[in-house]
């Protein structure tokens, strides 16, 4: 049960409600932090965290992923029927095996840079891994 707040505990009308305002600001910060944690855009994974790209409905999700150098990125085929691959055309055509539904493939990124990729059998499916120093 929450005890009722005595009127004298509230800041007087007209005066800057400092106590109330700081409490609100703290709430906003907590909210912003949770948005950052949940949002895919701008999320940077540390080297020891696993970053996973889900493949479903003919898309890489998230299509753009930022990781720290030394990170391993795992692709997981979460489709019901379609098989896919992960093909990096820029690196001599490094390509995963064909991933059947439920299969995964992973690769480590040691060098900072931009690594665009597509799906071998479905070149319209595209994604990019940004590797930060
Ligand atoms: Cu595909």
PDB file of C-alpha atoms and ligand atoms in Angstrom:
ATOM      1  CA  UNK A   1       0.000   0.000   0.000  1.00  0.00           C
ATOM      2  CA  UNK A   2       1.276   3.465  -0.907  1.00  0.00           C
ATOM      3  CA  UNK A   3       0.967   5.971   1.937  1.00  0.00           C
ATOM      4  CA  UNK A   4      -0.821   9.185   0.970  1.00  0.00           C
ATOM      5  CA  UNK A   5       1.474  12.143   0.296  1.00  0.00           C
ATOM      6  CA  UNK A   6       0.946  15.083   2.614  1.00  0.00           C
ATOM      7  CA  UNK A   7       0.318  18.309   0.659  1.00  0.00           C
ATOM      8  CA  UNK A   8       3.258  19.937   2.470  1.00  0.00           C
ATOM      9  CA  UNK A   9       5.621  17.341   0.954  1.00  0.00           C
ATOM     10  CA  UNK A  10       4.903  18.632  -2.555  1.00  0.00           C
ATOM     11  CA  UNK A  11       6.868  21.619  -3.858  1.00  0.00           C
ATOM     12  CA  UNK A  12       4.965  24.858  -3.495  1.00  0.00           C
ATOM     13  CA  UNK A  13       3.044  26.080  -6.507  1.00  0.00           C
ATOM     14  CA  UNK A  14       5.097  28.496  -8.631  1.00  0.00           C
ATOM     15  CA  UNK A  15       8.414  27.399  -7.187  1.00  0.00           C
ATOM     16  CA  UNK A  16      10.592  25.203  -9.451  1.00  0.00           C
ATOM     17  CA  UNK A  17       9.600  21.647  -8.581  1.00  0.00           C
ATOM     18  CA  UNK A  18      13.177  20.471  -8.412  1.00  0.00           C
ATOM     19  CA  UNK A  19      12.511  17.202  -6.653  1.00  0.00           C
ATOM     20  CA  UNK A  20       9.706  16.279  -8.967  1.00  0.00           C
ATOM     21  CA  UNK A  21      11.640  17.297 -12.072  1.00  0.00           C
ATOM     22  CA  UNK A  22      14.738  15.269 -11.204  1.00  0.00           C
ATOM     23  CA  UNK A  23      12.611  12.212 -10.609  1.00  0.00           C
ATOM     24  CA  UNK A  24      11.046  12.628 -14.042  1.00  0.00           C
ATOM     25  CA  UNK A  25      14.455  13.097 -15.664  1.00  0.00           C
ATOM     26  CA  UNK A  26      15.691   9.870 -14.106  1.00  0.00           C
ATOM     27  CA  UNK A  27      12.702   8.067 -15.500  1.00  0.00           C
ATOM     28  CA  UNK A  28      13.405   9.413 -18.978  1.00  0.00           C
ATOM     29  CA  UNK A  29      17.018   8.268 -18.804  1.00  0.00           C
ATOM     30  CA  UNK A  30      15.960   4.791 -17.767  1.00  0.00           C
ATOM     31  CA  UNK A  31      13.479   4.739 -20.617  1.00  0.00           C
ATOM     32  CA  UNK A  32      16.088   5.883 -23.145  1.00  0.00           C
ATOM     33  CA  UNK A  33      18.530   3.236 -21.931  1.00  0.00           C
ATOM     34  CA  UNK A  34      15.973   0.499 -22.368  1.00  0.00           C
ATOM     35  CA  UNK A  35      15.201   1.740 -25.861  1.00  0.00           C
ATOM     36  CA  UNK A  36      18.909   1.590 -26.696  1.00  0.00           C
ATOM     37  CA  UNK A  37      19.128  -1.960 -25.397  1.00  0.00           C
ATOM     38  CA  UNK A  38      16.089  -3.101 -27.336  1.00  0.00           C
ATOM     39  CA  UNK A  39      16.646  -1.223 -30.583  1.00  0.00           C
ATOM     40  CA  UNK A  40      18.654  -2.972 -33.257  1.00  0.00           C
ATOM     41  CA  UNK A  41      19.885   0.231 -34.842  1.00  0.00           C
ATOM     42  CA  UNK A  42      23.014   1.521 -33.208  1.00  0.00           C
ATOM     43  CA  UNK A  43      23.519  -1.548 -31.081  1.00  0.00           C
ATOM     44  CA  UNK A  44      27.191  -2.422 -30.835  1.00  0.00           C
ATOM     45  CA  UNK A  45      28.129  -5.845 -29.636  1.00  0.00           C
ATOM     46  CA  UNK A  46      31.319  -6.247 -27.654  1.00  0.00           C
ATOM     47  CA  UNK A  47      33.873  -8.769 -28.846  1.00  0.00           C
ATOM     48  CA  UNK A  48      32.828 -11.384 -26.324  1.00  0.00           C
ATOM     49  CA  UNK A  49      29.107 -11.120 -27.065  1.00  0.00           C
ATOM     50  CA  UNK A  50      27.445 -13.286 -29.660  1.00  0.00           C
ATOM     51  CA  UNK A  51      25.642 -11.326 -32.319  1.00  0.00           C
ATOM     52  CA  UNK A  52      23.058 -13.232 -34.278  1.00  0.00           C
ATOM     53  CA  UNK A  53      21.458 -12.414 -37.598  1.00  0.00           C
ATOM     54  CA  UNK A  54      18.184 -14.213 -38.090  1.00  0.00           C
ATOM     55  CA  UNK A  55      17.221 -15.243 -41.613  1.00  0.00           C
ATOM     56  CA  UNK A  56      13.471 -15.298 -42.039  1.00  0.00           C
ATOM     57  CA  UNK A  57      10.865 -14.343 -44.589  1.00  0.00           C
ATOM     58  CA  UNK A  58      13.584 -13.886 -47.183  1.00  0.00           C
ATOM     59  CA  UNK A  59      15.387 -11.245 -45.147  1.00  0.00           C
ATOM     60  CA  UNK A  60      18.418 -10.825 -42.931  1.00  0.00           C
ATOM     61  CA  UNK A  61      17.314  -9.470 -39.577  1.00  0.00           C
ATOM     62  CA  UNK A  62      18.840  -7.086 -38.649  1.00  0.00           C
ATOM     63  CA  UNK A  63      20.033  -6.217 -42.147  1.00  0.00           C
ATOM     64  CA  UNK A  64      22.728  -3.933 -40.722  1.00  0.00           C
ATOM     65  CA  UNK A  65      24.687  -5.008 -37.683  1.00  0.00           C
ATOM     66  CA  UNK A  66      27.582  -3.272 -35.949  1.00  0.00           C
ATOM     67  CA  UNK A  67      30.114  -5.260 -33.942  1.00  0.00           C
ATOM     68  CA  UNK A  68      33.514  -4.714 -32.378  1.00  0.00           C
ATOM     69  CA  UNK A  69      36.582  -6.194 -34.050  1.00  0.00           C
ATOM     70  CA  UNK A  70      37.130  -9.730 -32.833  1.00  0.00           C
ATOM     71  CA  UNK A  71      33.423 -10.472 -32.693  1.00  0.00           C
ATOM     72  CA  UNK A  72      31.783 -13.565 -34.031  1.00  0.00           C
ATOM     73  CA  UNK A  73      28.541 -13.157 -35.920  1.00  0.00           C
ATOM     74  CA  UNK A  74      26.183 -16.086 -36.244  1.00  0.00           C
ATOM     75  CA  UNK A  75      23.556 -16.432 -38.953  1.00  0.00           C
ATOM     76  CA  UNK A  76      20.590 -18.565 -38.092  1.00  0.00           C
ATOM     77  CA  UNK A  77      18.186 -19.799 -40.737  1.00  0.00           C
ATOM     78  CA  UNK A  78      14.843 -19.398 -39.005  1.00  0.00           C
ATOM     79  CA  UNK A  79      12.781 -20.138 -42.086  1.00  0.00           C
ATOM     80  CA  UNK A  80      10.292 -22.980 -42.292  1.00  0.00           C
ATOM     81  CA  UNK A  81      11.301 -24.152 -45.771  1.00  0.00           C
ATOM     82  CA  UNK A  82      13.766 -21.938 -47.614  1.00  0.00           C
ATOM     83  CA  UNK A  83      17.488 -22.533 -47.555  1.00  0.00           C
ATOM     84  CA  UNK A  84      19.931 -19.657 -47.766  1.00  0.00           C
ATOM     85  CA  UNK A  85      23.615 -18.853 -47.662  1.00  0.00           C
ATOM     86  CA  UNK A  86      25.785 -15.948 -46.589  1.00  0.00           C
ATOM     87  CA  UNK A  87      28.010 -14.704 -49.423  1.00  0.00           C
ATOM     88  CA  UNK A  88      30.671 -12.027 -49.094  1.00  0.00           C
ATOM     89  CA  UNK A  89      31.411 -11.056 -52.679  1.00  0.00           C
ATOM     90  CA  UNK A  90      34.114  -8.606 -51.645  1.00  0.00           C
ATOM     91  CA  UNK A  91      36.403 -11.230 -50.149  1.00  0.00           C
ATOM     92  CA  UNK A  92      37.002 -13.587 -53.010  1.00  0.00           C
ATOM     93  CA  UNK A  93      33.466 -14.871 -52.724  1.00  0.00           C
ATOM     94  CA  UNK A  94      33.601 -16.306 -49.209  1.00  0.00           C
ATOM     95  CA  UNK A  95      30.328 -18.178 -48.851  1.00  0.00           C
ATOM     96  CA  UNK A  96      28.767 -20.311 -46.170  1.00  0.00           C
ATOM     97  CA  UNK A  97      27.346 -23.715 -46.890  1.00  0.00           C
ATOM     98  CA  UNK A  98      23.705 -23.713 -47.857  1.00  0.00           C
ATOM     99  CA  UNK A  99      21.845 -23.351 -44.574  1.00  0.00           C
ATOM    100  CA  UNK A 100      18.762 -25.479 -44.218  1.00  0.00           C
ATOM    101  CA  UNK A 101      15.996 -24.336 -41.854  1.00  0.00           C
ATOM    102  CA  UNK A 102      17.321 -24.589 -38.303  1.00  0.00           C
ATOM    103  CA  UNK A 103      20.981 -24.508 -39.342  1.00  0.00           C
ATOM    104  CA  UNK A 104      23.494 -21.869 -38.345  1.00  0.00           C
ATOM    105  CA  UNK A 105      26.795 -20.559 -39.626  1.00  0.00           C
ATOM    106  CA  UNK A 106      29.214 -18.201 -37.969  1.00  0.00           C
ATOM    107  CA  UNK A 107      32.201 -16.133 -38.843  1.00  0.00           C
ATOM    108  CA  UNK A 108      34.631 -14.025 -36.853  1.00  0.00           C
ATOM    109  CA  UNK A 109      35.486 -10.458 -37.850  1.00  0.00           C
ATOM    110  CA  UNK A 110      38.946  -9.358 -36.769  1.00  0.00           C
ATOM    111  CA  UNK A 111      39.524  -6.411 -39.105  1.00  0.00           C
ATOM    112  CA  UNK A 112      37.500  -3.197 -38.823  1.00  0.00           C
ATOM    113  CA  UNK A 113      35.581  -2.329 -41.955  1.00  0.00           C
ATOM    114  CA  UNK A 114      32.345  -2.681 -43.819  1.00  0.00           C
ATOM    115  CA  UNK A 115      31.356  -6.173 -44.904  1.00  0.00           C
ATOM    116  CA  UNK A 116      28.367  -6.247 -47.252  1.00  0.00           C
ATOM    117  CA  UNK A 117      26.906  -9.645 -48.052  1.00  0.00           C
ATOM    118  CA  UNK A 118      24.040 -11.237 -49.901  1.00  0.00           C
ATOM    119  CA  UNK A 119      22.362 -14.613 -50.002  1.00  0.00           C
ATOM    120  CA  UNK A 120      23.939 -16.794 -52.722  1.00  0.00           C
ATOM    121  CA  UNK A 121      20.713 -18.218 -54.159  1.00  0.00           C
ATOM    122  CA  UNK A 122      18.723 -15.016 -53.509  1.00  0.00           C
ATOM    123  CA  UNK A 123      20.993 -12.055 -54.338  1.00  0.00           C
ATOM    124  CA  UNK A 124      18.167  -9.630 -53.565  1.00  0.00           C
ATOM    125  CA  UNK A 125      18.613 -10.544 -49.916  1.00  0.00           C
ATOM    126  CA  UNK A 126      21.332  -8.219 -48.630  1.00  0.00           C
ATOM    127  CA  UNK A 127      22.922  -7.281 -45.358  1.00  0.00           C
ATOM    128  CA  UNK A 128      25.997  -5.602 -43.978  1.00  0.00           C
ATOM    129  CA  UNK A 129      28.258  -6.089 -40.986  1.00  0.00           C
ATOM    130  CA  UNK A 130      30.046  -2.973 -39.747  1.00  0.00           C
ATOM    131  CA  UNK A 131      33.128  -3.844 -37.743  1.00  0.00           C
ATOM    132  CA  UNK A 132      34.396  -1.142 -35.410  1.00  0.00           C
ATOM    133  CA  UNK A 133      37.969  -0.982 -34.091  1.00  0.00           C
TER     134      UNK A 133
HETATM  135 CU1  LIG B   1      18.325 -16.816 -49.541  1.00  0.00          CU
END
